[in-house]
Amino acid sequence: MKKSYLRNLILIGLIIGLYWFNTFDYSAENEMPQLSSLNSNNIHYITISRPNIVDIVLAKSASGWQITQPIKAIANNKRVELLLSFLNTPSYAQITIGDGKSLSQYELEPANLVLTLDQHRVQFGGVEPISKHRYVLIDNVIHLITDRITPLLRANATSFIENKLFPKTNIITKLIVSKSNTDNSLSAESIIIENNNGHWQSNSPTITTDRLSAFIQNWQHAYALQVLPLQENGRVSTATHKLQIWFNDQALPTKYELKLSDNALFVVDHQLQLSYQFTLESLAQLLPFQTIE
């Protein structure tokens, strides 16, 4: 678990650094040609290929980016936008293929990493020893660029998953969830919270309307520390700690399962085969205490 936290902290740091570098105004770099004239808004498919690892495939839909391989999940649009922002990277030098130089001397044949944007193939090679710029092959031209993107491209597929529990367009209208005990365990009893003509009501009359509204808002904006795929051979748990949420007055609820470990709360989506990890402190924000009732 600690290694997983560390990996995610490193990834977040890399993403912040990537954003800062790609948005900082370098006047000298702005005078250089961009790596590509491709418009990132026109890209609809992204494939990340690395040796001996299953490709990561993302597809753009009307609702945003989706991971389609090796797992199926909603992608974090900001991370995908950061990935595509490298198209604006300045090119310090250009080498045209066909001048008698072998691609292998730039570690481009075979390439260390290949990024395919629709039908456009971008190959990432080695690093030039003096400038420390990376060789990148795109549209039959080798470019030398400042490498700010490969750490993100080398991350695993789960790093691209959207950490928000559900899209902001899914508006909660009813919720059934387990209560929590004072020892941070889950109670066998559940609470029903429902919107009735614009007012939140529950089957626990001692809970105020403000508290009910706060619980709903916390679920509405729930953002996991990390999202992990369930084990392929894992069985659906028979535990009684269930979470049911009705969105936009739909007839049937979306069902989740709640699980606790020594230091985390997990919201499991068996339909998507994903587990959303929250801190134990989240219990107080997401679940009412059994002892209060």
PDB file of C-alpha atoms in Angstrom:
ATOM      1  CA  MET A   1       0.000   0.000   0.000  1.00  0.00           C
ATOM      2  CA  LYS A   2       2.855   2.408   0.859  1.00  0.00           C
ATOM      3  CA  LYS A   3       4.511   1.722  -2.484  1.00  0.00           C
ATOM      4  CA  SER A   4       1.218   2.464  -4.204  1.00  0.00           C
ATOM      5  CA  TYR A   5       0.883   5.790  -2.360  1.00  0.00           C
ATOM      6  CA  LEU A   6       4.462   6.708  -3.252  1.00  0.00           C
ATOM      7  CA  ARG A   7       3.920   5.861  -6.908  1.00  0.00           C
ATOM      8  CA  ASN A   8       0.828   8.051  -7.051  1.00  0.00           C
ATOM      9  CA  LEU A   9       2.585  10.947  -5.297  1.00  0.00           C
ATOM     10  CA  ILE A  10       5.431  10.720  -7.807  1.00  0.00           C
ATOM     11  CA  LEU A  11       2.938  10.679 -10.691  1.00  0.00           C
ATOM     12  CA  ILE A  12       1.093  13.724  -9.318  1.00  0.00           C
ATOM     13  CA  GLY A  13       4.416  15.548  -9.016  1.00  0.00           C
ATOM     14  CA  LEU A  14       5.290  14.672 -12.608  1.00  0.00           C
ATOM     15  CA  ILE A  15       1.905  15.894 -13.834  1.00  0.00           C
ATOM     16  CA  ILE A  16       2.282  19.197 -11.976  1.00  0.00           C
ATOM     17  CA  GLY A  17       5.782  19.617 -13.385  1.00  0.00           C
ATOM     18  CA  LEU A  18       4.580  18.773 -16.883  1.00  0.00           C
ATOM     19  CA  TYR A  19       1.805  21.361 -16.622  1.00  0.00           C
ATOM     20  CA  TRP A  20       4.206  24.034 -15.333  1.00  0.00           C
ATOM     21  CA  PHE A  21       6.799  23.442 -18.023  1.00  0.00           C
ATOM     22  CA  ASN A  22       4.232  23.344 -20.835  1.00  0.00           C
ATOM     23  CA  THR A  23       2.506  26.542 -19.723  1.00  0.00           C
ATOM     24  CA  PHE A  24       5.558  28.596 -18.738  1.00  0.00           C
ATOM     25  CA  ASP A  25       6.377  31.303 -21.253  1.00  0.00           C
ATOM     26  CA  TYR A  26       9.872  30.694 -22.570  1.00  0.00           C
ATOM     27  CA  SER A  27      10.439  33.490 -25.106  1.00  0.00           C
ATOM     28  CA  ALA A  28      13.408  31.734 -26.715  1.00  0.00           C
ATOM     29  CA  GLU A  29      11.509  28.485 -27.088  1.00  0.00           C
ATOM     30  CA  ASN A  30       8.473  30.273 -28.479  1.00  0.00           C
ATOM     31  CA  GLU A  31      10.601  31.347 -31.431  1.00  0.00           C
ATOM     32  CA  MET A  32      11.406  27.731 -32.310  1.00  0.00           C
ATOM     33  CA  PRO A  33       9.174  25.563 -34.496  1.00  0.00           C
ATOM     34  CA  GLN A  34       6.700  23.357 -32.716  1.00  0.00           C
ATOM     35  CA  LEU A  35       7.102  19.611 -32.759  1.00  0.00           C
ATOM     36  CA  SER A  36       3.921  19.174 -34.791  1.00  0.00           C
ATOM     37  CA  SER A  37       1.157  21.184 -36.408  1.00  0.00           C
ATOM     38  CA  LEU A  38      -1.427  18.625 -35.251  1.00  0.00           C
ATOM     39  CA  ASN A  39      -4.382  20.126 -33.389  1.00  0.00           C
ATOM     40  CA  SER A  40      -4.932  18.186 -30.163  1.00  0.00           C
ATOM     41  CA  ASN A  41      -8.675  18.944 -30.340  1.00  0.00           C
ATOM     42  CA  ASN A  42      -8.886  16.859 -33.503  1.00  0.00           C
ATOM     43  CA  ILE A  43      -7.313  13.747 -31.949  1.00  0.00           C
ATOM     44  CA  HIS A  44      -9.821  10.966 -31.166  1.00  0.00           C
ATOM     45  CA  TYR A  45      -7.651   7.912 -30.459  1.00  0.00           C
ATOM     46  CA  ILE A  46      -4.468   7.554 -28.416  1.00  0.00           C
ATOM     47  CA  THR A  47      -2.344   4.413 -28.171  1.00  0.00           C
ATOM     48  CA  ILE A  48       0.695   4.134 -25.903  1.00  0.00           C
ATOM     49  CA  SER A  49       2.990   1.246 -26.858  1.00  0.00           C
ATOM     50  CA  ARG A  50       5.943   0.025 -24.797  1.00  0.00           C
ATOM     51  CA  PRO A  51       8.066  -3.111 -25.099  1.00  0.00           C
ATOM     52  CA  ASN A  52       6.653  -6.216 -23.400  1.00  0.00           C
ATOM     53  CA  ILE A  53       3.659  -4.318 -21.977  1.00  0.00           C
ATOM     54  CA  VAL A  54       0.048  -4.363 -23.177  1.00  0.00           C
ATOM     55  CA  ASP A  55      -0.828  -1.189 -25.069  1.00  0.00           C
ATOM     56  CA  ILE A  56      -2.845   1.524 -23.354  1.00  0.00           C
ATOM     57  CA  VAL A  57      -5.662   2.706 -25.631  1.00  0.00           C
ATOM     58  CA  LEU A  58      -7.818   5.789 -25.047  1.00  0.00           C
ATOM     59  CA  ALA A  59     -10.771   6.921 -27.149  1.00  0.00           C
ATOM     60  CA  LYS A  60     -12.553  10.266 -27.212  1.00  0.00           C
ATOM     61  CA  SER A  61     -16.328  10.229 -26.850  1.00  0.00           C
ATOM     62  CA  ALA A  62     -19.011  12.889 -26.564  1.00  0.00           C
ATOM     63  CA  SER A  63     -18.641  12.792 -22.766  1.00  0.00           C
ATOM     64  CA  GLY A  64     -14.838  12.857 -22.728  1.00  0.00           C
ATOM     65  CA  TRP A  65     -11.905  10.439 -22.893  1.00  0.00           C
ATOM     66  CA  GLN A  66     -12.330   6.749 -22.078  1.00  0.00           C
ATOM     67  CA  ILE A  67      -9.756   4.034 -21.404  1.00  0.00           C
ATOM     68  CA  THR A  68     -10.649   1.069 -23.623  1.00  0.00           C
ATOM     69  CA  GLN A  69      -7.566  -1.129 -23.116  1.00  0.00           C
ATOM     70  CA  PRO A  70      -6.243  -2.903 -21.023  1.00  0.00           C
ATOM     71  CA  ILE A  71      -9.112  -1.842 -18.737  1.00  0.00           C
ATOM     72  CA  LYS A  72     -12.351  -0.021 -19.382  1.00  0.00           C
ATOM     73  CA  ALA A  73     -12.829   3.148 -17.358  1.00  0.00           C
ATOM     74  CA  ILE A  74     -13.474   6.867 -17.596  1.00  0.00           C
ATOM     75  CA  ALA A  75     -10.169   8.653 -18.225  1.00  0.00           C
ATOM     76  CA  ASN A  76      -8.960  11.742 -16.415  1.00  0.00           C
ATOM     77  CA  ASN A  77      -9.407  14.402 -19.098  1.00  0.00           C
ATOM     78  CA  LYS A  78      -6.825  16.748 -17.556  1.00  0.00           C
ATOM     79  CA  ARG A  79      -4.121  14.095 -17.735  1.00  0.00           C
ATOM     80  CA  VAL A  80      -4.992  13.327 -21.340  1.00  0.00           C
ATOM     81  CA  GLU A  81      -4.872  17.040 -22.184  1.00  0.00           C
ATOM     82  CA  LEU A  82      -1.424  17.263 -20.580  1.00  0.00           C
ATOM     83  CA  LEU A  83      -0.316  14.290 -22.648  1.00  0.00           C
ATOM     84  CA  LEU A  84      -1.527  15.940 -25.865  1.00  0.00           C
ATOM     85  CA  SER A  85       0.033  19.290 -24.931  1.00  0.00           C
ATOM     86  CA  PHE A  86       3.456  17.906 -25.863  1.00  0.00           C
ATOM     87  CA  LEU A  87       2.527  18.536 -29.525  1.00  0.00           C
ATOM     88  CA  ASN A  88       3.337  22.196 -28.800  1.00  0.00           C
ATOM     89  CA  THR A  89       6.828  21.302 -27.555  1.00  0.00           C
ATOM     90  CA  PRO A  90       9.568  23.388 -29.270  1.00  0.00           C
ATOM     91  CA  SER A  91      11.892  21.482 -31.592  1.00  0.00           C
ATOM     92  CA  TYR A  92      15.540  22.449 -31.019  1.00  0.00           C
ATOM     93  CA  ALA A  93      16.804  20.660 -34.137  1.00  0.00           C
ATOM     94  CA  GLN A  94      15.446  18.614 -37.007  1.00  0.00           C
ATOM     95  CA  ILE A  95      17.063  15.722 -38.863  1.00  0.00           C
ATOM     96  CA  THR A  96      15.460  14.514 -42.059  1.00  0.00           C
ATOM     97  CA  ILE A  97      15.339  10.758 -42.594  1.00  0.00           C
ATOM     98  CA  GLY A  98      17.189   9.565 -45.693  1.00  0.00           C
ATOM     99  CA  ASP A  99      20.500  11.350 -45.241  1.00  0.00           C
ATOM    100  CA  GLY A 100      22.262   8.022 -44.781  1.00  0.00           C
ATOM    101  CA  LYS A 101      21.916   7.912 -41.004  1.00  0.00           C
ATOM    102  CA  SER A 102      20.446   4.853 -39.332  1.00  0.00           C
ATOM    103  CA  LEU A 103      17.506   5.226 -36.947  1.00  0.00           C
ATOM    104  CA  SER A 104      19.168   2.779 -34.592  1.00  0.00           C
ATOM    105  CA  GLN A 105      21.852   5.320 -33.661  1.00  0.00           C
ATOM    106  CA  TYR A 106      19.082   7.483 -32.193  1.00  0.00           C
ATOM    107  CA  GLU A 107      17.502   4.457 -30.440  1.00  0.00           C
ATOM    108  CA  LEU A 108      14.497   4.884 -32.707  1.00  0.00           C
ATOM    109  CA  GLU A 109      14.714   1.445 -34.277  1.00  0.00           C
ATOM    110  CA  PRO A 110      13.286  -0.176 -32.289  1.00  0.00           C
ATOM    111  CA  ALA A 111      11.792   2.772 -30.439  1.00  0.00           C
ATOM    112  CA  ASN A 112      11.750   2.838 -26.647  1.00  0.00           C
ATOM    113  CA  LEU A 113       8.183   4.089 -26.684  1.00  0.00           C
ATOM    114  CA  VAL A 114       5.593   4.757 -29.407  1.00  0.00           C
ATOM    115  CA  LEU A 115       2.663   7.153 -29.128  1.00  0.00           C
ATOM    116  CA  THR A 116       0.013   6.874 -31.848  1.00  0.00           C
ATOM    117  CA  LEU A 117      -2.411   9.782 -32.237  1.00  0.00           C
ATOM    118  CA  ASP A 118      -5.121   8.662 -34.646  1.00  0.00           C
ATOM    119  CA  GLN A 119      -3.006   7.599 -37.645  1.00  0.00           C
ATOM    120  CA  HIS A 120       0.029   9.672 -36.634  1.00  0.00           C
ATOM    121  CA  ARG A 121       2.920   7.694 -35.127  1.00  0.00           C
ATOM    122  CA  VAL A 122       5.366   9.356 -32.714  1.00  0.00           C
ATOM    123  CA  GLN A 123       8.482   7.364 -31.801  1.00  0.00           C
ATOM    124  CA  PHE A 124      10.583   8.230 -28.745  1.00  0.00           C
ATOM    125  CA  GLY A 125      14.268   7.380 -28.920  1.00  0.00           C
ATOM    126  CA  GLY A 126      17.379   7.994 -26.865  1.00  0.00           C
ATOM    127  CA  VAL A 127      18.798  11.149 -25.289  1.00  0.00           C
ATOM    128  CA  GLU A 128      21.436  13.317 -26.968  1.00  0.00           C
ATOM    129  CA  PRO A 129      24.413  13.153 -24.546  1.00  0.00           C
ATOM    130  CA  ILE A 130      25.385  16.843 -24.542  1.00  0.00           C
ATOM    131  CA  SER A 131      22.078  18.721 -24.567  1.00  0.00           C
ATOM    132  CA  LYS A 132      20.137  15.913 -22.839  1.00  0.00           C
ATOM    133  CA  HIS A 133      17.345  16.471 -25.347  1.00  0.00           C
ATOM    134  CA  ARG A 134      15.395  13.451 -26.548  1.00  0.00           C
ATOM    135  CA  TYR A 135      15.169  12.205 -30.127  1.00  0.00           C
ATOM    136  CA  VAL A 136      11.572  12.012 -31.363  1.00  0.00           C
ATOM    137  CA  LEU A 137      10.508  10.800 -34.804  1.00  0.00           C
ATOM    138  CA  ILE A 138       7.294  12.172 -36.278  1.00  0.00           C
ATOM    139  CA  ASP A 139       6.250  12.626 -39.916  1.00  0.00           C
ATOM    140  CA  ASN A 140       9.622  11.311 -41.174  1.00  0.00           C
ATOM    141  CA  VAL A 141      11.565  13.975 -39.270  1.00  0.00           C
ATOM    142  CA  ILE A 142      13.707  13.414 -36.167  1.00  0.00           C
ATOM    143  CA  HIS A 143      13.356  16.226 -33.635  1.00  0.00           C
ATOM    144  CA  LEU A 144      15.368  17.095 -30.547  1.00  0.00           C
ATOM    145  CA  ILE A 145      13.062  18.137 -27.722  1.00  0.00           C
ATOM    146  CA  THR A 146      13.101  18.769 -23.996  1.00  0.00           C
ATOM    147  CA  ASP A 147      11.599  15.585 -22.599  1.00  0.00           C
ATOM    148  CA  ARG A 148       8.697  16.351 -20.283  1.00  0.00           C
ATOM    149  CA  ILE A 149       6.272  13.677 -21.413  1.00  0.00           C
ATOM    150  CA  THR A 150       7.840  10.210 -21.184  1.00  0.00           C
ATOM    151  CA  PRO A 151       7.292   9.836 -17.390  1.00  0.00           C
ATOM    152  CA  LEU A 152       3.548  10.156 -17.998  1.00  0.00           C
ATOM    153  CA  LEU A 153       3.668   7.803 -20.974  1.00  0.00           C
ATOM    154  CA  ARG A 154       5.511   5.190 -18.919  1.00  0.00           C
ATOM    155  CA  ALA A 155       2.886   5.226 -16.159  1.00  0.00           C
ATOM    156  CA  ASN A 156       0.475   2.296 -15.945  1.00  0.00           C
ATOM    157  CA  ALA A 157      -3.080   2.345 -17.266  1.00  0.00           C
ATOM    158  CA  THR A 158      -4.624   3.010 -13.851  1.00  0.00           C
ATOM    159  CA  SER A 159      -2.776   6.340 -13.734  1.00  0.00           C
ATOM    160  CA  PHE A 160      -5.125   7.598 -16.461  1.00  0.00           C
ATOM    161  CA  ILE A 161      -8.339   6.638 -14.641  1.00  0.00           C
ATOM    162  CA  GLU A 162     -10.579   9.473 -13.470  1.00  0.00           C
ATOM    163  CA  ASN A 163     -10.455   9.545  -9.652  1.00  0.00           C
ATOM    164  CA  LYS A 164     -13.908  11.086  -9.315  1.00  0.00           C
ATOM    165  CA  LEU A 165     -16.372   8.385  -8.293  1.00  0.00           C
ATOM    166  CA  PHE A 166     -18.878   9.331 -10.999  1.00  0.00           C
ATOM    167  CA  PRO A 167     -19.313  12.087 -13.620  1.00  0.00           C
ATOM    168  CA  LYS A 168     -20.556  15.491 -12.488  1.00  0.00           C
ATOM    169  CA  THR A 169     -23.523  15.078 -14.850  1.00  0.00           C
ATOM    170  CA  ASN A 170     -24.794  12.267 -12.584  1.00  0.00           C
ATOM    171  CA  ILE A 171     -26.870  14.168 -10.038  1.00  0.00           C
ATOM    172  CA  ILE A 172     -27.810  12.242  -6.891  1.00  0.00           C
ATOM    173  CA  THR A 173     -31.533  12.158  -6.106  1.00  0.00           C
ATOM    174  CA  LYS A 174     -31.589   9.247  -3.649  1.00  0.00           C
ATOM    175  CA  LEU A 175     -29.001   7.292  -1.671  1.00  0.00           C
ATOM    176  CA  ILE A 176     -28.982   4.221   0.564  1.00  0.00           C
ATOM    177  CA  VAL A 177     -25.746   3.655   2.491  1.00  0.00           C
ATOM    178  CA  SER A 178     -24.515   1.875   5.611  1.00  0.00           C
ATOM    179  CA  LYS A 179     -24.003   3.837   8.798  1.00  0.00           C
ATOM    180  CA  SER A 180     -20.609   3.831  10.508  1.00  0.00           C
ATOM    181  CA  ASN A 181     -19.757   2.951  14.096  1.00  0.00           C
ATOM    182  CA  THR A 182     -17.568   5.028  16.401  1.00  0.00           C
ATOM    183  CA  ASP A 183     -14.748   2.483  16.025  1.00  0.00           C
ATOM    184  CA  ASN A 184     -14.588   3.184  12.270  1.00  0.00           C
ATOM    185  CA  SER A 185     -16.389  -0.035  11.377  1.00  0.00           C
ATOM    186  CA  LEU A 186     -19.446  -0.335   9.164  1.00  0.00           C
ATOM    187  CA  SER A 187     -22.839  -0.839  10.760  1.00  0.00           C
ATOM    188  CA  ALA A 188     -25.348  -3.390   9.525  1.00  0.00           C
ATOM    189  CA  GLU A 189     -27.936  -0.615   9.525  1.00  0.00           C
ATOM    190  CA  SER A 190     -28.443   1.667   6.544  1.00  0.00           C
ATOM    191  CA  ILE A 191     -29.779   5.159   6.068  1.00  0.00           C
ATOM    192  CA  ILE A 192     -32.028   6.274   3.222  1.00  0.00           C
ATOM    193  CA  ILE A 193     -31.599   9.855   2.036  1.00  0.00           C
ATOM    194  CA  GLU A 194     -33.947  11.146  -0.647  1.00  0.00           C
ATOM    195  CA  ASN A 195     -34.732  14.453  -2.308  1.00  0.00           C
ATOM    196  CA  ASN A 196     -38.381  15.346  -1.807  1.00  0.00           C
ATOM    197  CA  ASN A 197     -39.434  18.496  -3.666  1.00  0.00           C
ATOM    198  CA  GLY A 198     -36.025  20.063  -3.228  1.00  0.00           C
ATOM    199  CA  HIS A 199     -35.578  19.029   0.424  1.00  0.00           C
ATOM    200  CA  TRP A 200     -33.421  16.177   1.685  1.00  0.00           C
ATOM    201  CA  GLN A 201     -35.199  13.736   3.977  1.00  0.00           C
ATOM    202  CA  SER A 202     -34.183  10.447   5.585  1.00  0.00           C
ATOM    203  CA  ASN A 203     -35.483   7.555   7.658  1.00  0.00           C
ATOM    204  CA  SER A 204     -33.389   8.910  10.565  1.00  0.00           C
ATOM    205  CA  PRO A 205     -35.408  11.918  11.828  1.00  0.00           C
ATOM    206  CA  THR A 206     -32.701  13.073  14.269  1.00  0.00           C
ATOM    207  CA  ILE A 207     -30.343  13.984  11.416  1.00  0.00           C
ATOM    208  CA  THR A 208     -30.839  17.594  10.352  1.00  0.00           C
ATOM    209  CA  THR A 209     -31.507  18.670   6.790  1.00  0.00           C
ATOM    210  CA  ASP A 210     -28.150  20.463   6.694  1.00  0.00           C
ATOM    211  CA  ARG A 211     -26.295  17.286   7.642  1.00  0.00           C
ATOM    212  CA  LEU A 212     -28.213  15.276   5.056  1.00  0.00           C
ATOM    213  CA  SER A 213     -27.346  17.844   2.404  1.00  0.00           C
ATOM    214  CA  ALA A 214     -23.680  17.712   3.470  1.00  0.00           C
ATOM    215  CA  PHE A 215     -23.576  13.920   3.111  1.00  0.00           C
ATOM    216  CA  ILE A 216     -25.070  14.142  -0.381  1.00  0.00           C
ATOM    217  CA  GLN A 217     -22.631  16.853  -1.450  1.00  0.00           C
ATOM    218  CA  ASN A 218     -19.703  14.826  -0.157  1.00  0.00           C
ATOM    219  CA  TRP A 219     -20.808  11.829  -2.237  1.00  0.00           C
ATOM    220  CA  GLN A 220     -21.536  14.067  -5.209  1.00  0.00           C
ATOM    221  CA  HIS A 221     -17.933  15.323  -5.206  1.00  0.00           C
ATOM    222  CA  ALA A 222     -16.235  12.172  -3.888  1.00  0.00           C
ATOM    223  CA  TYR A 223     -12.682  11.992  -5.281  1.00  0.00           C
ATOM    224  CA  ALA A 224     -10.606   8.891  -4.606  1.00  0.00           C
ATOM    225  CA  LEU A 225      -6.934   8.825  -3.635  1.00  0.00           C
ATOM    226  CA  GLN A 226      -6.424   6.197  -6.306  1.00  0.00           C
ATOM    227  CA  VAL A 227      -8.425   3.787  -8.437  1.00  0.00           C
ATOM    228  CA  LEU A 228      -7.401   0.172  -8.821  1.00  0.00           C
ATOM    229  CA  PRO A 229      -8.774  -2.603 -11.033  1.00  0.00           C
ATOM    230  CA  LEU A 230     -10.233  -5.581  -9.190  1.00  0.00           C
ATOM    231  CA  GLN A 231      -8.334  -8.833  -9.419  1.00  0.00           C
ATOM    232  CA  GLU A 232      -9.506 -10.762 -12.459  1.00  0.00           C
ATOM    233  CA  ASN A 233     -10.113 -13.860 -10.387  1.00  0.00           C
ATOM    234  CA  GLY A 234     -11.728 -11.953  -7.539  1.00  0.00           C
ATOM    235  CA  ARG A 235     -15.240 -12.970  -6.549  1.00  0.00           C
ATOM    236  CA  VAL A 236     -18.122 -10.620  -5.871  1.00  0.00           C
ATOM    237  CA  SER A 237     -18.256 -10.208  -2.110  1.00  0.00           C
ATOM    238  CA  THR A 238     -21.323 -11.324  -0.196  1.00  0.00           C
ATOM    239  CA  ALA A 239     -20.829  -8.542   2.355  1.00  0.00           C
ATOM    240  CA  THR A 240     -23.944  -6.624   3.408  1.00  0.00           C
ATOM    241  CA  HIS A 241     -22.332  -3.187   3.262  1.00  0.00           C
ATOM    242  CA  LYS A 242     -23.910  -1.872   0.116  1.00  0.00           C
ATOM    243  CA  LEU A 243     -24.191   1.559  -1.438  1.00  0.00           C
ATOM    244  CA  GLN A 244     -27.050   2.356  -3.798  1.00  0.00           C
ATOM    245  CA  ILE A 245     -27.315   5.678  -5.605  1.00  0.00           C
ATOM    246  CA  TRP A 246     -30.114   6.920  -7.824  1.00  0.00           C
ATOM    247  CA  PHE A 247     -28.962   9.510 -10.366  1.00  0.00           C
ATOM    248  CA  ASN A 248     -31.191  12.025 -12.164  1.00  0.00           C
ATOM    249  CA  ASP A 249     -34.376  10.330 -10.869  1.00  0.00           C
ATOM    250  CA  GLN A 250     -33.537   7.078 -12.645  1.00  0.00           C
ATOM    251  CA  ALA A 251     -35.788   4.101 -11.893  1.00  0.00           C
ATOM    252  CA  LEU A 252     -32.993   1.741 -10.822  1.00  0.00           C
ATOM    253  CA  PRO A 253     -29.969   2.537  -8.635  1.00  0.00           C
ATOM    254  CA  THR A 254     -26.293   2.214  -9.456  1.00  0.00           C
ATOM    255  CA  LYS A 255     -24.896  -0.306  -6.972  1.00  0.00           C
ATOM    256  CA  TYR A 256     -21.550  -0.214  -5.212  1.00  0.00           C
ATOM    257  CA  GLU A 257     -20.021  -2.089  -2.306  1.00  0.00           C
ATOM    258  CA  LEU A 258     -18.237  -0.633   0.730  1.00  0.00           C
ATOM    259  CA  LYS A 259     -15.145  -2.313   2.161  1.00  0.00           C
ATOM    260  CA  LEU A 260     -12.776  -1.328   4.949  1.00  0.00           C
ATOM    261  CA  SER A 261      -9.125  -2.099   5.536  1.00  0.00           C
ATOM    262  CA  ASP A 262      -6.939  -0.966   8.420  1.00  0.00           C
ATOM    263  CA  ASN A 263      -6.232   2.371   6.766  1.00  0.00           C
ATOM    264  CA  ALA A 264      -8.672   2.884   3.901  1.00  0.00           C
ATOM    265  CA  LEU A 265     -12.269   2.860   2.744  1.00  0.00           C
ATOM    266  CA  PHE A 266     -12.948   1.264  -0.631  1.00  0.00           C
ATOM    267  CA  VAL A 267     -15.975   1.906  -2.843  1.00  0.00           C
ATOM    268  CA  VAL A 268     -16.141  -1.016  -5.245  1.00  0.00           C
ATOM    269  CA  ASP A 269     -17.873  -0.845  -8.622  1.00  0.00           C
ATOM    270  CA  HIS A 270     -18.276  -4.461  -9.710  1.00  0.00           C
ATOM    271  CA  GLN A 271     -19.801  -3.473 -13.038  1.00  0.00           C
ATOM    272  CA  LEU A 272     -16.673  -1.543 -14.028  1.00  0.00           C
ATOM    273  CA  GLN A 273     -14.401  -3.876 -12.017  1.00  0.00           C
ATOM    274  CA  LEU A 274     -12.820  -0.910 -10.243  1.00  0.00           C
ATOM    275  CA  SER A 275     -12.063  -0.141  -6.602  1.00  0.00           C
ATOM    276  CA  TYR A 276     -11.969   3.518  -5.472  1.00  0.00           C
ATOM    277  CA  GLN A 277      -9.759   4.092  -2.437  1.00  0.00           C
ATOM    278  CA  PHE A 278     -10.527   6.778   0.177  1.00  0.00           C
ATOM    279  CA  THR A 279      -8.931   7.589   3.532  1.00  0.00           C
ATOM    280  CA  LEU A 280     -10.518   6.321   6.757  1.00  0.00           C
ATOM    281  CA  GLU A 281     -11.180   9.956   7.614  1.00  0.00           C
ATOM    282  CA  SER A 282     -13.670   9.954   4.737  1.00  0.00           C
ATOM    283  CA  LEU A 283     -16.056   7.840   6.834  1.00  0.00           C
ATOM    284  CA  ALA A 284     -17.092  10.919   8.820  1.00  0.00           C
ATOM    285  CA  GLN A 285     -17.864  12.833   5.620  1.00  0.00           C
ATOM    286  CA  LEU A 286     -19.643  10.031   3.767  1.00  0.00           C
ATOM    287  CA  LEU A 287     -21.434   7.988   6.449  1.00  0.00           C
ATOM    288  CA  PRO A 288     -23.505   9.088   9.476  1.00  0.00           C
ATOM    289  CA  PHE A 289     -22.491   7.576  12.828  1.00  0.00           C
ATOM    290  CA  GLN A 290     -24.718   4.825  14.186  1.00  0.00           C
ATOM    291  CA  THR A 291     -24.396   6.151  17.757  1.00  0.00           C
ATOM    292  CA  ILE A 292     -25.980   9.478  16.834  1.00  0.00           C
ATOM    293  CA  GLU A 293     -29.265   7.909  15.901  1.00  0.00           C
TER     294      GLU A 293
END
